[in-house]
Coordinates of C-alpha atoms and ligand atoms in Angstrom, one line a residue:
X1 CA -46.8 -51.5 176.3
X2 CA -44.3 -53.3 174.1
X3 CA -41.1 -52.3 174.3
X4 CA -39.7 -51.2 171.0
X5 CA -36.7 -48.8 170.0
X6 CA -38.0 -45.4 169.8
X7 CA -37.3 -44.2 166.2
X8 CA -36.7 -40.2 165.4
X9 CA -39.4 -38.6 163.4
X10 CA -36.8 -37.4 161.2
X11 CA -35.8 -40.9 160.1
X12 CA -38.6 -42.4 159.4
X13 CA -39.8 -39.4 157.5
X14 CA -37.0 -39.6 155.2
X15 CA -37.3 -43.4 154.8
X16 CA -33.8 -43.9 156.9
X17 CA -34.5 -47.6 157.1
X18 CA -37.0 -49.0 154.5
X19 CA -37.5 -52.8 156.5
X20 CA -39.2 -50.8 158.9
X21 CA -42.1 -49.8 156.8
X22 CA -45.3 -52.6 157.6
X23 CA -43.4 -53.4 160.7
X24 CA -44.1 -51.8 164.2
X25 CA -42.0 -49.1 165.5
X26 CA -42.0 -46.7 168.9
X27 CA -42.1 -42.8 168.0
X28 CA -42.5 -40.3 171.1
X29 CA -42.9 -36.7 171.0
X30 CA -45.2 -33.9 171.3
X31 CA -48.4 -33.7 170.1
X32 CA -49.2 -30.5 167.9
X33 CA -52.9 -30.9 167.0
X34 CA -55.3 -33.5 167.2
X35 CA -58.3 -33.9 164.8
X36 CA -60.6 -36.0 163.7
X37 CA -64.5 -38.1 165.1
X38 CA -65.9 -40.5 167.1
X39 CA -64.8 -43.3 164.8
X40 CA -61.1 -41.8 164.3
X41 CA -58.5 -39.3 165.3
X42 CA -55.5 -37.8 163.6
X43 CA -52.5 -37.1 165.9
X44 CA -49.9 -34.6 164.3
X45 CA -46.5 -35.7 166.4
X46 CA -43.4 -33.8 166.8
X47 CA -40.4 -34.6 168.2
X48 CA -38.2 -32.3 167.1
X49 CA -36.0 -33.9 165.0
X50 CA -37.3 -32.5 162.0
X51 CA -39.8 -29.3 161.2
X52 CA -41.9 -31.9 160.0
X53 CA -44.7 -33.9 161.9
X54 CA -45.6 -37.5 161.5
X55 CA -49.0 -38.4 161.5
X56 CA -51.0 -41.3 164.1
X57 CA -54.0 -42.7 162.8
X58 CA -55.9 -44.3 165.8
X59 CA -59.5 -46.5 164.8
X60 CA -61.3 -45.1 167.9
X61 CA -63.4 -47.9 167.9
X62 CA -61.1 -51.1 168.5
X63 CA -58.7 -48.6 170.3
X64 CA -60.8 -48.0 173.1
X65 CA -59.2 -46.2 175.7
X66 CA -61.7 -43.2 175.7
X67 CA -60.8 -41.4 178.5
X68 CA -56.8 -41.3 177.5
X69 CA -57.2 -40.6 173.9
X70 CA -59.4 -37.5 175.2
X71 CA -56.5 -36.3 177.5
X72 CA -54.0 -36.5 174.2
X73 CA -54.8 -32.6 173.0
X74 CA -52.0 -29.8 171.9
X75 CA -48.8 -30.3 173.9
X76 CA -49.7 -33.5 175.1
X77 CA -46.3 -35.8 175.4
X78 CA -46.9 -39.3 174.1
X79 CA -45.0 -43.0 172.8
X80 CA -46.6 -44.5 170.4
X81 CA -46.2 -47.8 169.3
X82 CA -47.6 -48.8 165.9
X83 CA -47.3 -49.7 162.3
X84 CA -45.6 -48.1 159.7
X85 CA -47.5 -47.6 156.7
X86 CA -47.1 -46.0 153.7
X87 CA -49.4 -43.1 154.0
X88 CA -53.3 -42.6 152.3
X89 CA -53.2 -38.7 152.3
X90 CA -51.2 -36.5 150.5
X91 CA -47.8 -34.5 152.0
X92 CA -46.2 -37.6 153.3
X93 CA -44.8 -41.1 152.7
X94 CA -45.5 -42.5 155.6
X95 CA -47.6 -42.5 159.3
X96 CA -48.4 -44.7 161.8
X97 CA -51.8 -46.7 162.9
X98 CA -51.5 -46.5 166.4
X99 CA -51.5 -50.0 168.2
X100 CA -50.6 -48.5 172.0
X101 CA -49.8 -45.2 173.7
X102 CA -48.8 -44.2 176.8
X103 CA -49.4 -41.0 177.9
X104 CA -46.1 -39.4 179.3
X105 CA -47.5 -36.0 179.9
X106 CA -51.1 -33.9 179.2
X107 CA -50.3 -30.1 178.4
X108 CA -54.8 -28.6 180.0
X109 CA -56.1 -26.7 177.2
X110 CA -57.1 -23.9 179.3
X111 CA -53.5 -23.3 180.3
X112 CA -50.9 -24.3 177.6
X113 CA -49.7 -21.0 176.2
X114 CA -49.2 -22.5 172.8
X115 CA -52.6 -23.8 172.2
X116 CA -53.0 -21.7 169.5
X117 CA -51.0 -21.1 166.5
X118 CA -49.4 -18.0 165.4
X119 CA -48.7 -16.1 168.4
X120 CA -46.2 -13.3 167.6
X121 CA -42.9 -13.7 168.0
X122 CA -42.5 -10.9 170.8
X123 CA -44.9 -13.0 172.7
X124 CA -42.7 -16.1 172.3
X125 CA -40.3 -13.8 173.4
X126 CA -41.5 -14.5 177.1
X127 CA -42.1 -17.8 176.7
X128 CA -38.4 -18.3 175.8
X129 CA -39.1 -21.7 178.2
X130 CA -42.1 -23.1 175.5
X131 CA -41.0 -21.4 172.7
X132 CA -38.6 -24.2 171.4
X133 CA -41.7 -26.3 170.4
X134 CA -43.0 -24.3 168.0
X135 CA -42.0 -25.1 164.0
X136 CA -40.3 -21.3 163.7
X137 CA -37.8 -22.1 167.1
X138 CA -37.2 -25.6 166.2
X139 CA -35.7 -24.9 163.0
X140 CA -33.6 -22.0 164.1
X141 CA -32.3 -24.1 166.8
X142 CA -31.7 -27.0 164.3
X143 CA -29.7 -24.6 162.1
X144 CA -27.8 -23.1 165.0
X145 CA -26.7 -26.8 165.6
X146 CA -25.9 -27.2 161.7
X147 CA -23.8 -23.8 162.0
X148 CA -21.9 -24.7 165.1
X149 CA -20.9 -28.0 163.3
X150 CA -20.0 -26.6 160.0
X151 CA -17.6 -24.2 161.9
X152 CA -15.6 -26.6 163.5
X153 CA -16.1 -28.6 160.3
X154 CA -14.6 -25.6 158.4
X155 CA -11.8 -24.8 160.8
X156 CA -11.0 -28.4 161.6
X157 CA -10.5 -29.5 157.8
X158 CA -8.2 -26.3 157.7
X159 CA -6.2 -27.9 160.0
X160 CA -6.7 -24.7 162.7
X161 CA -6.9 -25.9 166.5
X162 CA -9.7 -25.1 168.9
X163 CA -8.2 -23.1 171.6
X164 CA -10.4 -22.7 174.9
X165 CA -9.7 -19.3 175.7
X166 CA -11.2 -17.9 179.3
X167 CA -14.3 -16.0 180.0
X168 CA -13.2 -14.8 183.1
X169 CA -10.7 -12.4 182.2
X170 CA -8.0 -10.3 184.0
X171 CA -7.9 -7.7 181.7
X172 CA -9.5 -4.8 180.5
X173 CA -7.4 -4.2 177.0
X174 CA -9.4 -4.7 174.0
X175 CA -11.7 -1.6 175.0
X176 CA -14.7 -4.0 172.9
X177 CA -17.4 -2.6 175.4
X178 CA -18.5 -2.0 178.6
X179 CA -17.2 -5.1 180.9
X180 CA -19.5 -6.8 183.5
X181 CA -17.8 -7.7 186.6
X182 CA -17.1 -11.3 188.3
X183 CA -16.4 -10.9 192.0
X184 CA -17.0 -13.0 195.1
X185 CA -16.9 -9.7 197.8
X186 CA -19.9 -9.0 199.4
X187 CA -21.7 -6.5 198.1
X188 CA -23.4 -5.5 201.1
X189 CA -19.9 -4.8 203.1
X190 CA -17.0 -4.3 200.6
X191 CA -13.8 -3.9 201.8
X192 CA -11.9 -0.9 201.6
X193 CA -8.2 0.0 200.7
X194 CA -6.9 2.9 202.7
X195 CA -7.6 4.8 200.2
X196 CA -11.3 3.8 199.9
X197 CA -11.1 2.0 196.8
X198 CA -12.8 -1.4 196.7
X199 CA -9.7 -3.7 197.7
X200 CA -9.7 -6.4 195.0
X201 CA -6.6 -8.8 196.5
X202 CA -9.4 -9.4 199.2
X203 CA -11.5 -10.3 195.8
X204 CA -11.5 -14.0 194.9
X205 CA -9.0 -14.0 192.3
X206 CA -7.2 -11.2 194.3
X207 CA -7.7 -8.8 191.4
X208 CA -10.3 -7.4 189.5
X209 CA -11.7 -9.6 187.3
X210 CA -14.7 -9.6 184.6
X211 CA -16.6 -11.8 182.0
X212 CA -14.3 -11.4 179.1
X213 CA -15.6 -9.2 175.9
X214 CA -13.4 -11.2 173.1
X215 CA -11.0 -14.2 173.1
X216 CA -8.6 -12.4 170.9
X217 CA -5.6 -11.4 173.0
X218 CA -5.5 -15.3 174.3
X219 CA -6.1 -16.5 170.9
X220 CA -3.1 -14.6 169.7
X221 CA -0.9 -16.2 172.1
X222 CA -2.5 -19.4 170.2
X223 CA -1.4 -18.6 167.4
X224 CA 2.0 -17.4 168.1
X225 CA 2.8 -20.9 169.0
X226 CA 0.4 -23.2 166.6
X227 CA 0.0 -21.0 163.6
X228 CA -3.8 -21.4 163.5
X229 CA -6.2 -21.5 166.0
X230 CA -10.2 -20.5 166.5
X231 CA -12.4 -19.7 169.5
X232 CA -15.6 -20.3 169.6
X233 CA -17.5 -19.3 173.0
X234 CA -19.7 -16.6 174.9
X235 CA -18.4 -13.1 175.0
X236 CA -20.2 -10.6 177.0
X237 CA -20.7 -6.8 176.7
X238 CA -22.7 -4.7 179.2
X239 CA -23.7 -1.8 177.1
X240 CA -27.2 -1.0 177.4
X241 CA -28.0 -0.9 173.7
X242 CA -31.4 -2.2 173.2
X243 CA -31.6 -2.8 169.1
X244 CA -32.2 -6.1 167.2
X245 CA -28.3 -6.7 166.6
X246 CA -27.1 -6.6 170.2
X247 CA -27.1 -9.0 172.5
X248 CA -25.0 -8.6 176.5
X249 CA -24.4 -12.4 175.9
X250 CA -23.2 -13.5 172.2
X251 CA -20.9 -16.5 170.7
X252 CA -18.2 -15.3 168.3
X253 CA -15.9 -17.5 166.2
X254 CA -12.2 -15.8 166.6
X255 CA -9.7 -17.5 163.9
X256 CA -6.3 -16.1 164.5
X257 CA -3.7 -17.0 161.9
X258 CA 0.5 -16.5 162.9
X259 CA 1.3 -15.3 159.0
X260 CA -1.6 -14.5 157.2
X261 CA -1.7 -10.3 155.9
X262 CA -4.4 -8.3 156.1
X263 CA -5.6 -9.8 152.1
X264 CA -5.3 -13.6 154.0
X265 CA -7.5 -12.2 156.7
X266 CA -10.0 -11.3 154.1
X267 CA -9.7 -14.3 151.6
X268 CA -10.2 -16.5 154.7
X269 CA -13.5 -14.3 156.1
X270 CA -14.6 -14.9 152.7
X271 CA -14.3 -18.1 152.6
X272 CA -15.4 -19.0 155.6
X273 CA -18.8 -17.5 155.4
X274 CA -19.8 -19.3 152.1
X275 CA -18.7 -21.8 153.0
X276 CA -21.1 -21.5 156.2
X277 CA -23.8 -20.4 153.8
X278 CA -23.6 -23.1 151.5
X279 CA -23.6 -25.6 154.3
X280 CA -26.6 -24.6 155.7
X281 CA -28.0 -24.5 152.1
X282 CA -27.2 -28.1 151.3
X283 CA -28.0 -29.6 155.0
X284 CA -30.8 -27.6 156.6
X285 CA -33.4 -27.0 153.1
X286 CA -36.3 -28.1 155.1
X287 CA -35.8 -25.7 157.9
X288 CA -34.7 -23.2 155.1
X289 CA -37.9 -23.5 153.1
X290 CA -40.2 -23.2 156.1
X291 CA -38.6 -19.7 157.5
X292 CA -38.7 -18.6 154.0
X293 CA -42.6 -19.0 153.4
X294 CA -43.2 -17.7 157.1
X295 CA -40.9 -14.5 157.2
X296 CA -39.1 -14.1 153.9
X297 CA -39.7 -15.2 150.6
X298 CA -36.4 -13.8 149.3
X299 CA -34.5 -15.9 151.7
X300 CA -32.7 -18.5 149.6
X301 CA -32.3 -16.3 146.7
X302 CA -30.3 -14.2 148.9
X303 CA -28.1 -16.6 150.7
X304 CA -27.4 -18.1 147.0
X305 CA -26.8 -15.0 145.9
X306 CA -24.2 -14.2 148.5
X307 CA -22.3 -17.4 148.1
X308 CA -22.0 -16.9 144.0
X309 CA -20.4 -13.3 144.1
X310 CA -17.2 -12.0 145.3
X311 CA -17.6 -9.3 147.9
X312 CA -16.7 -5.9 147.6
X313 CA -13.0 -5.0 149.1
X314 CA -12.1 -1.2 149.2
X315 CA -10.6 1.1 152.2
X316 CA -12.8 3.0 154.7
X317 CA -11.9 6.4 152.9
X318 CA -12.6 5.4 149.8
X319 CA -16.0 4.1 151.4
X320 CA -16.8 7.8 152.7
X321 CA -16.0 9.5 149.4
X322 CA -18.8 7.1 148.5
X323 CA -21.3 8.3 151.0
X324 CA -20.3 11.6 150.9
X325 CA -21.4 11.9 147.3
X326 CA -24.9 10.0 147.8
X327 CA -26.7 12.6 148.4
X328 CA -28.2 10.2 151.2
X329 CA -30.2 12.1 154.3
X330 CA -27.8 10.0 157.3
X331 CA -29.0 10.4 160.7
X332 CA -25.3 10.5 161.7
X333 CA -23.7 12.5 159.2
X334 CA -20.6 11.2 157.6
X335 CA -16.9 12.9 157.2
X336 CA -13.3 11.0 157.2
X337 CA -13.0 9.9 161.1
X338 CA -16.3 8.9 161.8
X339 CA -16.8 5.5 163.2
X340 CA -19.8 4.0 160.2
X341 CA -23.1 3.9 162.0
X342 CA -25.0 0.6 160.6
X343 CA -27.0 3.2 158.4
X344 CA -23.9 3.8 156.7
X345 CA -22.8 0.3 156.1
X346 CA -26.4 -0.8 154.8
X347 CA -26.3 1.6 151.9
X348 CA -22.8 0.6 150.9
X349 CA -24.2 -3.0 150.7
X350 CA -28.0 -2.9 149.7
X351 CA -27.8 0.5 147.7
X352 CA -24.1 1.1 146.4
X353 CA -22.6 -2.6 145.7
X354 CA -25.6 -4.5 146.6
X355 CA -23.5 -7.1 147.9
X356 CA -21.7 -7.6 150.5
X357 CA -18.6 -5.7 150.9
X358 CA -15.1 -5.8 153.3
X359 CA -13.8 -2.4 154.3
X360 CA -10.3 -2.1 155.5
X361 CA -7.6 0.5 156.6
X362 CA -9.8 2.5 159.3
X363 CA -8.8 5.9 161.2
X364 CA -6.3 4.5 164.0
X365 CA -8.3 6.5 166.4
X366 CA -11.8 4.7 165.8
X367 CA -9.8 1.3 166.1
X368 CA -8.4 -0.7 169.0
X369 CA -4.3 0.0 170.0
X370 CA -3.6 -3.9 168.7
X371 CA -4.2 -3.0 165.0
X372 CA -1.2 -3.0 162.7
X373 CA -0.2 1.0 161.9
X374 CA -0.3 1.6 158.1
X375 CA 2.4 4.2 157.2
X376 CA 0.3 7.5 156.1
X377 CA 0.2 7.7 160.1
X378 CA -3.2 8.1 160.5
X379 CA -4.6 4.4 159.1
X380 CA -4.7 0.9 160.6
X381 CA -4.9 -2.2 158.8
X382 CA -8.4 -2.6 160.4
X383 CA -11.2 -5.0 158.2
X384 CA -14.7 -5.4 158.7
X385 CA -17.1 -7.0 156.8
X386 CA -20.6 -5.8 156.3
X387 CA -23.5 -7.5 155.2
X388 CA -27.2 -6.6 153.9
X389 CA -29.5 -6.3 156.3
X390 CA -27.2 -6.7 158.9
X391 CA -24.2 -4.4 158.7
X392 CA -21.2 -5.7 160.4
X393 CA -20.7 -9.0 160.9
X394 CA -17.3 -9.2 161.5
X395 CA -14.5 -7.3 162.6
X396 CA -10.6 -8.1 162.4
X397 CA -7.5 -6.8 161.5
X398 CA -4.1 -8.0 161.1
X399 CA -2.3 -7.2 164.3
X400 CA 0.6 -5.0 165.2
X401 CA 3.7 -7.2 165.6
X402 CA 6.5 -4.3 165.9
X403 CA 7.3 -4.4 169.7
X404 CA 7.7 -0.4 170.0
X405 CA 4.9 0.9 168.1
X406 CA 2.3 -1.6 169.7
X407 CA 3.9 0.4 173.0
X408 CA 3.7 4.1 171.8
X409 CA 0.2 3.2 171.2
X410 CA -0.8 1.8 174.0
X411 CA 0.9 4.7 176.0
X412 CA -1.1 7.2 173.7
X413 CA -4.2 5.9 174.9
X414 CA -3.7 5.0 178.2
X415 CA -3.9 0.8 178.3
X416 CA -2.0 0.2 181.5
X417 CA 1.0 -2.4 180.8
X418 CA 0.4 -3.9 184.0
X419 CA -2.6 -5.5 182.7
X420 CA -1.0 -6.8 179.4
X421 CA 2.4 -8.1 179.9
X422 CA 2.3 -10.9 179.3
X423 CA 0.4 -10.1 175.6
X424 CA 3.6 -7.6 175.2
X425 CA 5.9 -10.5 175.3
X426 CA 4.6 -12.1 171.9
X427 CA 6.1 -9.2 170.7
X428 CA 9.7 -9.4 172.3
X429 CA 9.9 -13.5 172.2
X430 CA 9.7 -14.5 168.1
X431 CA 7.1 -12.1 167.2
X432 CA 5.5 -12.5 163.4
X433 CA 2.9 -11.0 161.5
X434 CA -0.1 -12.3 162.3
X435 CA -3.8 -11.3 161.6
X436 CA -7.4 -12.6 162.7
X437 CA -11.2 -11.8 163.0
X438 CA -14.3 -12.4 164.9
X439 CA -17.6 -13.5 163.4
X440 CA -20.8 -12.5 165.8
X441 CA -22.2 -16.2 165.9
X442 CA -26.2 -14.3 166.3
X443 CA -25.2 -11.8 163.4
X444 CA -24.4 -14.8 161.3
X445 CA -27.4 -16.5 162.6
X446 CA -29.9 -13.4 161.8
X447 CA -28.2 -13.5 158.5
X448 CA -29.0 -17.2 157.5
X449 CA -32.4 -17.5 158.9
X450 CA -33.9 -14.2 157.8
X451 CA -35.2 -13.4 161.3
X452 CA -35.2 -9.6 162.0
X453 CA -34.4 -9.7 165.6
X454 CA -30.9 -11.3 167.4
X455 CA -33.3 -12.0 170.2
X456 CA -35.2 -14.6 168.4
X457 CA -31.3 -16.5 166.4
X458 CA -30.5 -17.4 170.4
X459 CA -32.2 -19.7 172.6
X460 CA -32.5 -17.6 176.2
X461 CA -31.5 -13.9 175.0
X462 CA -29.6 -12.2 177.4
X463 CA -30.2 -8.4 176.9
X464 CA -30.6 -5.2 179.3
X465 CA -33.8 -6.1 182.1
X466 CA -33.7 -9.8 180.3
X467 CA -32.4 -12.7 182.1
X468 CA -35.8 -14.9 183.6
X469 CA -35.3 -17.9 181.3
Ligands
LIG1 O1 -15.9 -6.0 166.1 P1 -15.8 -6.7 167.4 O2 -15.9 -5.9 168.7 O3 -14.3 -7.4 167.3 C1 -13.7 -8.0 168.3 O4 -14.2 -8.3 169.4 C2 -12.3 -8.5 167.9 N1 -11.6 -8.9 169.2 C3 -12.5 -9.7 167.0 C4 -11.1 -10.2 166.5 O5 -10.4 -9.5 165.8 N2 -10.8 -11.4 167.0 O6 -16.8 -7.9 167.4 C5 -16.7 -8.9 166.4 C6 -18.1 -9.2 165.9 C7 -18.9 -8.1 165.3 O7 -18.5 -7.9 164.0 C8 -20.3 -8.5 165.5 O8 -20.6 -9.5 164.5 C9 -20.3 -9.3 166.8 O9 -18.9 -9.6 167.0 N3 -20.8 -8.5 167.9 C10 -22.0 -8.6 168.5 N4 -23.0 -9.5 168.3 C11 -24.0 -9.4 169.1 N5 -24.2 -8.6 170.1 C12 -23.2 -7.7 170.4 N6 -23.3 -6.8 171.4 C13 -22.0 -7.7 169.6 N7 -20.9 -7.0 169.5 C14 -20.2 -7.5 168.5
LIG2 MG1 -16.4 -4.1 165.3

């Protein structure tokens, strides 16, 4: 076969280059259907690059080549050389008349799990290996991409530095979730201290060590130093919640900004997600438009809607007054002091404001010992912001800088200061007010795509009794 230079789907779909068109070009890809007689056949080709397929014409006839056209069915991998032609049937500009293909890979019919269309998305679910070819996976992933991008975009034009911070961690602080270990002992034969606790300086890092739940104490030590820094990596909690917003493996986006009050923190979340919203409206629309006609026609309206209105602000007590007067049937009743179950948050946002709304100034006790103490005593300068259909989607605060109170709390609840030191000595060398949030990268994700479970907004879900793929 001629060798040419393979040409994405997506550009020659979009007319990228218009001298190609009449000219020969090279496509490869995957072949969704194939259609057609004994005189002609009708390849749909994918390759990823865009939600859209190209179409191959091939004139059976002078093609020849029976017994490899017949081998090209669903799945099939193939190149293509042929010409570009502006196309005869409707739905798009161009397709190809094949001239040569070379068959890279057949995908049997008897066997190729996506054969069929419109298998559910729980059975994609453990096909997480296949699943990326189908038209619903590939634009997620495309917009995961365009979200990833617009993030460092965002942060990057801010002039914020990336800061790598580690995911195996020594410490146990934040009290985010259940930890999952990171050791090199041998489980079968552990040594023993004296005592008969596992002995951890035999341990490869000679102490205990986990995957890390949040970047944020590292991040702060970014800040403290550069002003303004992100994160943007894998954070793991072992809980064993099994509901559509939790994953034991997520990305979060952690900005933490040396100056910036708690009203910074929120003007910046703010920001930051339309901005994400509106970049996903003006880059991904194709993507966009096919998840909206498959799973949810208000889609669009609702992203549009969230990047025209300002969101809510009010404090966490004034958000209970609120839901104590409903007259709502909670599962998880509500009185001042209860951590907001996602109930709770939804019908502040889709009943009350219907919009999305930032709560700040928490019960200390419901919040982690790093959050700056209001002084009623009983209040930290905690902020999350919640979202419909999702609930929280991010959680910050601005942080306590005062030396002596960040230690009375951390005595009241027990942190050891052996773990920490070295996040205690921000606060005796220069410290400043600071403040900073975290943005679940899936919560975002389920967010902009409409898709109802966090399972299906990451390519190989990691969740309890889930880790084959
Ligand atoms: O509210 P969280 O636990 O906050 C922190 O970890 C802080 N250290 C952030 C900071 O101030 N720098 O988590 C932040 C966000 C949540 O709002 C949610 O969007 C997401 O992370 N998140 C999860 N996403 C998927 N699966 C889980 N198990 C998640 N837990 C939290
Ligand atoms: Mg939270």
């Amino acid at each position: 076969m001629k060798e040419l230079k393979r040409q994405r789907v997506y550009d020659l779909l979009k007319g990228k280059d218009e001298s190609l068109v009449d000219g020969e070009v090279n496509v490869k890809g995957w072949v969704r259907t194939k259609r057609g007689n004994k005189n002609i056949a009708f390849i749909a080709l994918n390759d990823g690059s865009i939600i859209h397929n190209i179409q191959v014409v091939v004139d059976v006839q002078t093609f020849g080549n029976d017994e490899m056209l017949k081998k090209i069915t669903t799945g099939a991998c193939i190149s293509v050389n042929g010409k570009l032609v502006e196309s005869q049937g409707s739905g798009q500009n161009v397709e190809i008349q094949a001239i040569d293909i070379e068959l890279y890979g057949t995908a049997d019919a008897e066997t190729y799990p996506l054969q069929k269309k419109g298998h559910s998305l729980e059975f994609l679910r453990e096909i997480a290996h296949l699943r990326p070819r189908t038209n619903t996976f590939g634009a997620i992933f495309r917009m995961r991409h365009a979200l990833a991008f617009a993030i460092h975009k965002f942060y990057n034009d801010k002039g914020f530095y990336y800061l790598h911070t580690p995911i195996i961690t020594g410490s146990d602080a934040e009290g985010a979730g259940a930890m999952f270990r990171v050791t090199t002992l041998d489980l079968h034969n552990v040594p023993k201290t004296p005592e008969g606790k596992i002995d951890h300086e035999q341990d490869f890092f000679g102490k205990e060590t986990n995957l890390t739940v949040s970047g944020q104490l590292e991040g702060e030590l970014g800040a403290l130093a550069l002003s303004n820094i992100y994160t943007f990596g894998p954070t793991f909690r072992a809980e064993n919640s099994n509901t559509t917003r939790h994953l034991a493996e997520f990305w979060m986006i952690e900005p933490e900004m040396a100056f910036y009050d708690i009203n910074d923190n929120q003007d910046l979340a703010e920001d930051f997600l339309k901005y994400l919203i509106r970049y996903v409206l003006e880059n991904c629309a194709d993507d966009l438009e096919f998840l909206q006609n498959m799973y949810d026609k208000e889609l669009i309206e609702r992203l549009e809607f969230v990047t025209r209105n300002n969101f809510e602000r009010l404090s966490y007590t004034a958000a209970i007054e609120i839901l104590e007067k409903s007259g709502e049937k909670f599962e998880f009743p509500v009185k001042w002091g209860v951590d907001l179950q996602s109930e709770h948050e939804r019908y502040l946002v889709e009943k009350h404001f219907k919009k999305p709304v930032i709560l700040t100034d928490y019960p200390r006790d419901i919040k982690a010992f790093y959050m700056k103490q209001n002084d009623d005593g009983k209040t930290v300068r905690a902020m999350d912001v919640l979202f419909p259909k999702i609930g929280e989607i991010i959680g910050g605060s601005q942080r306590e800088e005062n030396y002596d109170k960040l230690i009375g709390r951390i005595k009241e609840m027990g942190i050891p200061e052996k773990d920490i030191w070295w996040y205690l000595e921000t606060r005796k060398f220069g410290t400043a007010p600071h403040s900073g949030f975290g943005l679940g990268f899936e919560r975002l994700m389920l967010f902009i795509t409409g898709m109802g479970n966090i399972r299906d907004v990451i390519p190989f879900p990691r969740t309890p009794f889930n880790a084959e793929f």
